[in-house]
mmCIF file of C-alpha atoms in Angstrom:
data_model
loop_
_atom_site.group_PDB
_atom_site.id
_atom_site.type_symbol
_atom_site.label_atom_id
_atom_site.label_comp_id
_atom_site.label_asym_id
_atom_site.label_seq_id
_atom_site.Cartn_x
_atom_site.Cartn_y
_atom_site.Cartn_z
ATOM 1 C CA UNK A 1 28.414 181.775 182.981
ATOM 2 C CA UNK A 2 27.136 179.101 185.434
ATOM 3 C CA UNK A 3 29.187 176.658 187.284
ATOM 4 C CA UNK A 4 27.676 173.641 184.622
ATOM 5 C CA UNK A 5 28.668 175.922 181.962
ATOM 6 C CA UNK A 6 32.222 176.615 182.907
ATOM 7 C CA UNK A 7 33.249 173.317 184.228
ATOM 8 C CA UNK A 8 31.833 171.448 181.329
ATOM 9 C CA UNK A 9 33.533 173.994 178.662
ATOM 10 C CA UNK A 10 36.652 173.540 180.500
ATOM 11 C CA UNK A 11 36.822 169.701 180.948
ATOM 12 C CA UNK A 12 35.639 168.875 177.918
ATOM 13 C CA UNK A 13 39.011 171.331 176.349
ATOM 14 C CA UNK A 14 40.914 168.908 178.436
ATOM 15 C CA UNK A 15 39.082 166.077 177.550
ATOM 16 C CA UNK A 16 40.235 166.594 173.984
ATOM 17 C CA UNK A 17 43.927 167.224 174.874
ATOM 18 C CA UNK A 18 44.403 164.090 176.461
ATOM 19 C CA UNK A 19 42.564 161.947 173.147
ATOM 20 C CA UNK A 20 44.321 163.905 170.669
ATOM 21 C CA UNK A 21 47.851 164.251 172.509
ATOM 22 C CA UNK A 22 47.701 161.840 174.707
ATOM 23 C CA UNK A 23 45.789 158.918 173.226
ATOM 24 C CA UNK A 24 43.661 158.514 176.203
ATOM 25 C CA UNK A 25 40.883 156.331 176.163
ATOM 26 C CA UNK A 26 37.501 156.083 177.823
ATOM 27 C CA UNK A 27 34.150 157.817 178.915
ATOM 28 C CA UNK A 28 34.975 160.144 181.633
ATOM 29 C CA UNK A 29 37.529 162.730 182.325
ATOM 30 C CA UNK A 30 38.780 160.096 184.947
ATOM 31 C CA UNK A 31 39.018 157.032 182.629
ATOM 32 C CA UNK A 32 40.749 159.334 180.244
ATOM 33 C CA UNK A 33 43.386 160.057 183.067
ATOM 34 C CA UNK A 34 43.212 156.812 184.111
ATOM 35 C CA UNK A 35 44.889 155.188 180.516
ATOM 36 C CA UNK A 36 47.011 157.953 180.011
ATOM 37 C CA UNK A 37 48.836 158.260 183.716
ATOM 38 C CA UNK A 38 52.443 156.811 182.804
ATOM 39 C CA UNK A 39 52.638 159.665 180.154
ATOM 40 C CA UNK A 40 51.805 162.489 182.880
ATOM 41 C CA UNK A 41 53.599 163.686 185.477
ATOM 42 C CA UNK A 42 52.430 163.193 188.986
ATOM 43 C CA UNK A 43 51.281 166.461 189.687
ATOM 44 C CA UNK A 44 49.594 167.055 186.552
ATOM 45 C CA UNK A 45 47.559 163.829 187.673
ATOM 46 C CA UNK A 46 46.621 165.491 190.302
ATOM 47 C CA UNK A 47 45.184 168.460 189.176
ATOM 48 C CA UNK A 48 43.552 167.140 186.274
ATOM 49 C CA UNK A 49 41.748 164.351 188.798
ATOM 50 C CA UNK A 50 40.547 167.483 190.903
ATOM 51 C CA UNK A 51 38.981 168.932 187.873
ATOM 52 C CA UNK A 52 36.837 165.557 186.772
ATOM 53 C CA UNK A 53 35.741 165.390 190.794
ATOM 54 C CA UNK A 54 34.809 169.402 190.468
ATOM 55 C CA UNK A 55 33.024 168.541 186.935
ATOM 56 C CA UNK A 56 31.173 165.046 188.432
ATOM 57 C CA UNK A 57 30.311 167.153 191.340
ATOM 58 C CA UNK A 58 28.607 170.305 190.206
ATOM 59 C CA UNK A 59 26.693 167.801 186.877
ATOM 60 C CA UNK A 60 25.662 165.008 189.709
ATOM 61 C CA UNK A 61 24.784 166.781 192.743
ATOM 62 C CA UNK A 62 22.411 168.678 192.880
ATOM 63 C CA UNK A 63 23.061 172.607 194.116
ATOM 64 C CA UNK A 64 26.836 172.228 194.633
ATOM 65 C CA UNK A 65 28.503 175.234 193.743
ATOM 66 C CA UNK A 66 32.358 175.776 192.730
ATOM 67 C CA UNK A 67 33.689 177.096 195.932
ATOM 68 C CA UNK A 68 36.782 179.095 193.931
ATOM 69 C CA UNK A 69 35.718 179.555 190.370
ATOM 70 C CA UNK A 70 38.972 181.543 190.143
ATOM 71 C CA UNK A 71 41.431 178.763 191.377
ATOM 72 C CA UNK A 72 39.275 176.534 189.408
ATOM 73 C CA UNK A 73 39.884 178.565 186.172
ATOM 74 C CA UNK A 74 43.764 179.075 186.798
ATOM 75 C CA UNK A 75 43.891 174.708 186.857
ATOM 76 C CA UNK A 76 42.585 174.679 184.190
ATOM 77 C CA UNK A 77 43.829 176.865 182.085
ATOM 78 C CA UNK A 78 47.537 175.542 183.695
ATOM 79 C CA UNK A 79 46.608 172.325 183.005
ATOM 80 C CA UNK A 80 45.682 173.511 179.335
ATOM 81 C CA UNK A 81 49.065 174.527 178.586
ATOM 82 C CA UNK A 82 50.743 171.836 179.731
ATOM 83 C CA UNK A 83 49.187 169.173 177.728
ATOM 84 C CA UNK A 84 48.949 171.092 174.817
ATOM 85 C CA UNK A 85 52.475 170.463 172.983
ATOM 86 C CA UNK A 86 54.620 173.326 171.896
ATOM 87 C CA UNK A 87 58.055 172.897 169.506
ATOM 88 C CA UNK A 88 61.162 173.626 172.113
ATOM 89 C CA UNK A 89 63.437 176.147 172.250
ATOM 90 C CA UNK A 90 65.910 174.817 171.349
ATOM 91 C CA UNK A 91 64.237 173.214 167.924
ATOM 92 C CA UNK A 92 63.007 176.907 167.253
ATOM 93 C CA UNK A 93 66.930 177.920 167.658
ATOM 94 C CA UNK A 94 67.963 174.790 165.290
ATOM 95 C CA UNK A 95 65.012 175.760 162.250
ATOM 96 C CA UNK A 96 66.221 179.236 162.571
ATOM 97 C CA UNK A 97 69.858 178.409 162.479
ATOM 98 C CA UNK A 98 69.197 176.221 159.451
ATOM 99 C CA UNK A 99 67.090 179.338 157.290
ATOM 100 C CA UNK A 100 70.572 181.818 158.365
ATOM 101 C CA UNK A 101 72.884 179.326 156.964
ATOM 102 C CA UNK A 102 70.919 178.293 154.202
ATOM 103 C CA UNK A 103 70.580 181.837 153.060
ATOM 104 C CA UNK A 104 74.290 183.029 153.833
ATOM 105 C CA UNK A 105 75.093 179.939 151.401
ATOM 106 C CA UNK A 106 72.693 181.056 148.901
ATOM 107 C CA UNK A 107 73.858 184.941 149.038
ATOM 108 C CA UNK A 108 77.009 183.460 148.637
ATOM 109 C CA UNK A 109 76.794 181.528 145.633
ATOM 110 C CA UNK A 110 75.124 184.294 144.311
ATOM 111 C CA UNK A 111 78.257 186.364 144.757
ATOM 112 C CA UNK A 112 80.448 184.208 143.382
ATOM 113 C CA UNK A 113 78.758 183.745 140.125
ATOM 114 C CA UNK A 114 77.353 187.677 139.876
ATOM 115 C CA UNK A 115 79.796 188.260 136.937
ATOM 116 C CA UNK A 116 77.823 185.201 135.099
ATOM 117 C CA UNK A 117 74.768 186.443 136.164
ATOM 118 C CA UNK A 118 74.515 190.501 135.995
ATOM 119 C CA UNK A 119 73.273 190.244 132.653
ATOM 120 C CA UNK A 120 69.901 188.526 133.383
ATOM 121 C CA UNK A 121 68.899 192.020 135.470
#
């Protein structure tokens, strides 16, 4: 995959995070950052402004070459999970706490009333 290729694909992933998620607005990846920077943490900022220089510089001038496609891969694809949103832990531990109690109540009930109830099986 070429440099264009890769840094395009990526920003453009990011680019789409930050409208979706982040209801950023504007034509570049920087604009987008730009209207969206008192949601983001500062070093997030950061990273995602050296991605939009990387992407203006290898579409704009002409022969630059990533220098690190590696590090340039690994902030983006840590940049990628951050913005994306995820449900917490601890609403994961509260849904699943709610199903166990809700079906130690219902096995319960159905306990209780089993004597009413045998004869339907």
């Amino acid at each position: 995959m070429s440099d264009i290729d890769l840094v395009v694909k990526q920003s453009r992933k990011i680019e789409s995070l930050l409208k979706t998620h982040y209801h950023a607005e504007g034509k570049g990846l920087h604009q987008l950052i730009s209207s969206c920077e008192e949601r983001l943490p500062h070093e997030v900022i950061k990273k995602l402004r050296f991605i939009a220089t990387m992407r203006n510089k290898v579409v704009h001038e002409e022969g630059y070459k990533l220098e690190d496609k590696s590090a340039f891969k690994a902030t983006c694809k840590e940049m990628n999970d951050i913005l994306t949103p995820r449900a917490s832990r601890f609403l994961w531990k509260l849904v699943g706490g709610i199903v166990l109690i809700a079906t130690l109540i219902s096995l319960a009930i159905y306990m209780i009333h089993w004597e009413n109830i045998k004869h339907l099986f």
